């Protein structure tokens, strides 16, 4: 859901900055790599030490590279399959670093095996949620579903909670409970989203096979021009 609305808003806001980087000779791929490195540094240097506020600040500074690099590619007219592949792949790396940082904290000084396990589940389920859409599309299905907790929601919920929980180190009492609550929300929401996508792929697969079995002249069959045909497309995983 946030992918649909927030991405369009921030794309407009960041367009001048993207143009500035292009004038300075910076490539979209360089922005992608630097952004991922910054997110990983913020997550794996600060989070395992319980410094959630500063870790979130660092990650937030770099996480918008995911919007800037695509904006730069479009302005420069160099959008490519390679750029899309690199961006999507490094998104998974960045997400893994964030939830891996949480897991390292709870496995260490955070001393909570249950929340460590929840953090690992958030990491794994987030990867699988993205994979189900990519795999479904790779076999020719639209995977036309807006999941409950997609990548944008996972990041916003977990990072906002982490940043606020980090204020506990500045003397704000009781606020550190927000991060465990957020991790449980992301875990449950990711499980629901995974179920939504699996059910959607199963339904779309059955529909495609039924249309193929009915023959090329059947309504909705591949290669026919019908008003009821499902359009191809999908949101960012």
Short mmCIF file of C-alpha atoms in Angstrom, two decimals:
data_model
loop_
_atom_site.label_atom_id
_atom_site.label_comp_id
_atom_site.label_asym_id
_atom_site.label_seq_id
_atom_site.Cartn_x
_atom_site.Cartn_y
_atom_site.Cartn_z
CA UNK A 1 0.00 0.00 0.00
CA UNK A 2 2.74 2.48 0.90
CA UNK A 3 4.54 1.53 -2.31
CA UNK A 4 1.64 2.99 -4.28
CA UNK A 5 1.35 6.36 -2.55
CA UNK A 6 4.60 7.13 -0.72
CA UNK A 7 6.83 6.15 -3.65
CA UNK A 8 5.10 8.61 -5.99
CA UNK A 9 5.35 11.42 -3.41
CA UNK A 10 9.02 10.92 -2.59
CA UNK A 11 9.90 10.45 -6.25
CA UNK A 12 8.62 13.98 -6.95
CA UNK A 13 10.43 15.38 -3.90
CA UNK A 14 13.75 13.72 -4.78
CA UNK A 15 13.71 14.53 -8.51
CA UNK A 16 15.82 17.73 -8.14
CA UNK A 17 18.40 15.85 -6.06
CA UNK A 18 18.56 13.09 -8.66
CA UNK A 19 19.11 15.69 -11.37
CA UNK A 20 21.88 17.27 -9.29
CA UNK A 21 23.72 13.94 -8.97
CA UNK A 22 23.45 13.35 -12.71
CA UNK A 23 24.99 16.77 -13.41
CA UNK A 24 27.89 15.76 -11.16
CA UNK A 25 28.47 12.60 -13.18
CA UNK A 26 27.20 10.15 -10.55
CA UNK A 27 25.73 6.95 -12.02
CA UNK A 28 22.50 5.30 -10.80
CA UNK A 29 24.40 2.07 -10.06
CA UNK A 30 26.81 3.98 -7.81
CA UNK A 31 23.88 5.42 -5.84
CA UNK A 32 22.41 1.93 -5.47
CA UNK A 33 25.68 0.51 -4.14
CA UNK A 34 26.41 3.43 -1.80
CA UNK A 35 22.86 3.40 -0.46
CA UNK A 36 23.00 -0.31 0.32
CA UNK A 37 26.39 0.04 1.99
CA UNK A 38 25.05 2.86 4.15
CA UNK A 39 21.98 0.89 5.22
CA UNK A 40 24.13 -2.13 6.07
CA UNK A 41 26.53 0.02 8.09
CA UNK A 42 23.71 1.63 10.05
CA UNK A 43 22.05 -1.72 10.75
CA UNK A 44 25.08 -3.89 11.52
CA UNK A 45 27.20 -1.33 13.37
CA UNK A 46 24.57 0.35 15.56
CA UNK A 47 21.71 -2.11 16.02
CA UNK A 48 23.73 -5.00 17.54
CA UNK A 49 24.95 -2.53 20.20
CA UNK A 50 21.42 -1.38 20.99
CA UNK A 51 21.99 2.09 19.50
CA UNK A 52 18.67 2.09 17.68
CA UNK A 53 18.20 5.84 17.42
CA UNK A 54 21.48 6.56 15.67
CA UNK A 55 21.25 3.40 13.59
CA UNK A 56 17.84 4.48 12.33
CA UNK A 57 19.12 7.97 11.50
CA UNK A 58 21.97 6.52 9.42
CA UNK A 59 19.69 4.02 7.66
CA UNK A 60 17.10 6.72 6.88
CA UNK A 61 19.76 8.90 5.26
CA UNK A 62 20.64 6.09 2.86
CA UNK A 63 17.36 4.23 2.37
CA UNK A 64 16.02 6.85 -0.05
CA UNK A 65 18.70 5.81 -2.53
CA UNK A 66 16.17 3.17 -3.57
CA UNK A 67 14.08 5.99 -5.04
CA UNK A 68 16.91 8.22 -6.22
CA UNK A 69 18.68 5.64 -8.40
CA UNK A 70 15.53 4.78 -10.37
CA UNK A 71 14.72 8.46 -10.75
CA UNK A 72 18.22 9.11 -12.08
CA UNK A 73 17.97 6.24 -14.56
CA UNK A 74 14.69 7.56 -15.93
CA UNK A 75 15.98 11.13 -16.25
CA UNK A 76 19.15 9.93 -17.98
CA UNK A 77 17.22 7.52 -20.20
CA UNK A 78 19.37 4.59 -19.11
CA UNK A 79 16.76 2.38 -17.42
CA UNK A 80 17.76 -1.25 -17.96
CA UNK A 81 17.08 -4.79 -16.87
CA UNK A 82 20.49 -4.81 -15.20
CA UNK A 83 19.63 -1.74 -13.11
CA UNK A 84 16.31 -3.27 -12.05
CA UNK A 85 18.04 -6.55 -11.15
CA UNK A 86 20.79 -4.81 -9.16
CA UNK A 87 18.31 -2.61 -7.30
CA UNK A 88 16.01 -5.50 -6.39
CA UNK A 89 18.90 -7.74 -5.33
CA UNK A 90 20.51 -5.13 -3.09
CA UNK A 91 17.12 -4.31 -1.55
CA UNK A 92 17.09 -7.87 -0.23
CA UNK A 93 20.61 -7.43 1.14
CA UNK A 94 19.65 -4.19 2.92
CA UNK A 95 16.49 -5.74 4.41
CA UNK A 96 18.49 -8.72 5.63
CA UNK A 97 21.00 -6.40 7.33
CA UNK A 98 18.26 -4.49 9.17
CA UNK A 99 16.52 -7.52 10.64
CA UNK A 100 19.85 -9.27 11.09
CA UNK A 101 20.95 -6.32 13.21
CA UNK A 102 17.87 -6.71 15.40
CA UNK A 103 18.53 -10.44 15.74
CA UNK A 104 22.15 -9.84 16.76
CA UNK A 105 21.02 -7.43 19.48
CA UNK A 106 18.51 -9.84 20.97
CA UNK A 107 20.97 -12.74 20.68
CA UNK A 108 23.56 -10.66 22.56
CA UNK A 109 23.04 -7.86 25.05
CA UNK A 110 19.31 -7.73 24.34
CA UNK A 111 19.16 -11.24 25.83
CA UNK A 112 15.80 -12.33 24.43
CA UNK A 113 15.75 -15.56 22.45
CA UNK A 114 12.09 -15.18 21.47
CA UNK A 115 12.60 -11.74 19.92
CA UNK A 116 15.78 -12.99 18.26
CA UNK A 117 13.70 -15.72 16.63
CA UNK A 118 10.99 -13.20 15.66
CA UNK A 119 13.63 -10.97 14.06
CA UNK A 120 15.00 -13.91 12.07
CA UNK A 121 11.47 -14.81 11.00
CA UNK A 122 10.92 -11.22 9.81
CA UNK A 123 14.15 -11.46 7.83
CA UNK A 124 13.27 -14.78 6.21
CA UNK A 125 9.59 -14.06 5.57
CA UNK A 126 10.41 -10.73 3.97
CA UNK A 127 12.73 -12.46 1.51
CA UNK A 128 10.12 -15.13 0.73
CA UNK A 129 7.32 -12.57 0.28
CA UNK A 130 9.42 -10.85 -2.38
CA UNK A 131 10.38 -14.18 -3.95
CA UNK A 132 6.78 -15.35 -4.34
CA UNK A 133 5.91 -12.31 -6.45
CA UNK A 134 9.10 -12.53 -8.54
CA UNK A 135 8.67 -16.27 -9.08
CA UNK A 136 4.98 -15.92 -9.96
CA UNK A 137 5.76 -13.23 -12.52
CA UNK A 138 8.61 -15.31 -13.95
CA UNK A 139 6.11 -18.05 -14.90
CA UNK A 140 3.84 -15.56 -16.61
CA UNK A 141 1.35 -14.71 -13.87
CA UNK A 142 0.49 -11.12 -12.87
CA UNK A 143 0.36 -11.85 -9.09
CA UNK A 144 -2.23 -9.07 -8.87
CA UNK A 145 -2.49 -8.62 -5.12
CA UNK A 146 -1.67 -5.82 -2.70
CA UNK A 147 -0.35 -7.61 0.36
CA UNK A 148 -0.95 -6.49 3.93
CA UNK A 149 2.75 -5.97 4.76
CA UNK A 150 5.02 -5.36 1.79
CA UNK A 151 8.57 -3.99 1.77
CA UNK A 152 7.62 -0.36 2.39
CA UNK A 153 5.44 -1.30 5.37
CA UNK A 154 8.12 -3.60 6.79
CA UNK A 155 10.71 -0.83 6.70
CA UNK A 156 8.48 1.97 7.99
CA UNK A 157 7.05 -0.04 10.89
CA UNK A 158 10.37 -1.49 12.01
CA UNK A 159 12.52 1.63 11.54
CA UNK A 160 10.06 4.08 13.11
CA UNK A 161 9.71 1.75 16.11
CA UNK A 162 13.48 1.27 16.34
CA UNK A 163 14.14 5.01 16.19
CA UNK A 164 11.59 5.74 18.89
CA UNK A 165 12.80 2.82 21.03
CA UNK A 166 16.28 4.32 20.80
CA UNK A 167 15.05 7.35 22.73
CA UNK A 168 15.11 5.11 25.81
CA UNK A 169 18.87 5.74 25.89
CA UNK A 170 18.12 9.48 26.27
CA UNK A 171 15.95 8.90 29.32
CA UNK A 172 12.50 8.41 27.79
CA UNK A 173 10.93 5.67 29.95
CA UNK A 174 9.03 2.64 28.63
CA UNK A 175 9.41 3.54 24.97
CA UNK A 176 11.76 0.63 24.23
CA UNK A 177 8.70 -1.67 24.18
CA UNK A 178 7.81 -0.30 20.74
CA UNK A 179 10.43 -2.34 18.90
CA UNK A 180 9.25 -5.76 20.12
CA UNK A 181 5.65 -4.77 19.28
CA UNK A 182 6.73 -3.69 15.79
CA UNK A 183 8.64 -6.91 15.16
CA UNK A 184 5.61 -9.00 16.08
CA UNK A 185 3.41 -6.86 13.80
CA UNK A 186 5.85 -7.28 10.91
CA UNK A 187 6.15 -11.02 11.53
CA UNK A 188 2.40 -11.63 11.58
CA UNK A 189 1.77 -9.23 8.70
CA UNK A 190 4.45 -10.86 6.57
CA UNK A 191 2.92 -14.28 7.21
CA UNK A 192 -0.49 -12.97 6.12
CA UNK A 193 1.03 -11.37 3.02
CA UNK A 194 2.80 -14.59 2.12
CA UNK A 195 -0.51 -16.42 2.36
CA UNK A 196 -2.20 -13.78 0.20
CA UNK A 197 0.41 -14.15 -2.53
CA UNK A 198 0.42 -17.95 -2.47
CA UNK A 199 -3.38 -18.04 -2.73
CA UNK A 200 -3.29 -15.50 -5.57
CA UNK A 201 -0.66 -17.44 -7.51
CA UNK A 202 -2.64 -20.66 -7.06
CA UNK A 203 -5.83 -18.99 -8.34
CA UNK A 204 -4.14 -17.28 -11.28
CA UNK A 205 -2.33 -20.49 -12.19
CA UNK A 206 -5.59 -22.45 -12.21
CA UNK A 207 -7.25 -19.77 -14.34
CA UNK A 208 -4.37 -19.75 -16.84
CA UNK A 209 -4.33 -23.54 -17.13
CA UNK A 210 -8.12 -23.65 -17.57
CA UNK A 211 -7.92 -21.02 -20.31
CA UNK A 212 -5.12 -22.91 -22.05
CA UNK A 213 -7.06 -26.19 -21.87
CA UNK A 214 -10.14 -24.52 -23.38
CA UNK A 215 -8.16 -23.62 -26.48
CA UNK A 216 -6.79 -20.43 -28.04
CA UNK A 217 -10.27 -19.18 -29.05
CA UNK A 218 -11.68 -19.33 -25.52
CA UNK A 219 -12.33 -16.01 -23.74
CA UNK A 220 -9.32 -15.05 -21.64
CA UNK A 221 -6.99 -17.53 -23.33
CA UNK A 222 -3.47 -16.37 -24.15
CA UNK A 223 -3.26 -14.52 -27.45
CA UNK A 224 -6.94 -13.49 -27.58
CA UNK A 225 -8.11 -9.88 -27.41
CA UNK A 226 -10.86 -9.86 -24.81
CA UNK A 227 -12.23 -7.04 -22.71
CA UNK A 228 -12.05 -9.18 -19.60
CA UNK A 229 -8.41 -10.11 -19.90
CA UNK A 230 -6.36 -9.44 -16.80
CA UNK A 231 -3.76 -6.67 -17.33
CA UNK A 232 -0.14 -7.43 -16.60
CA UNK A 233 1.60 -5.42 -13.91
CA UNK A 234 2.50 -5.38 -10.25
CA UNK A 235 3.95 -3.36 -7.43
CA UNK A 236 7.44 -3.38 -6.02
CA UNK A 237 7.90 -6.54 -3.88
#
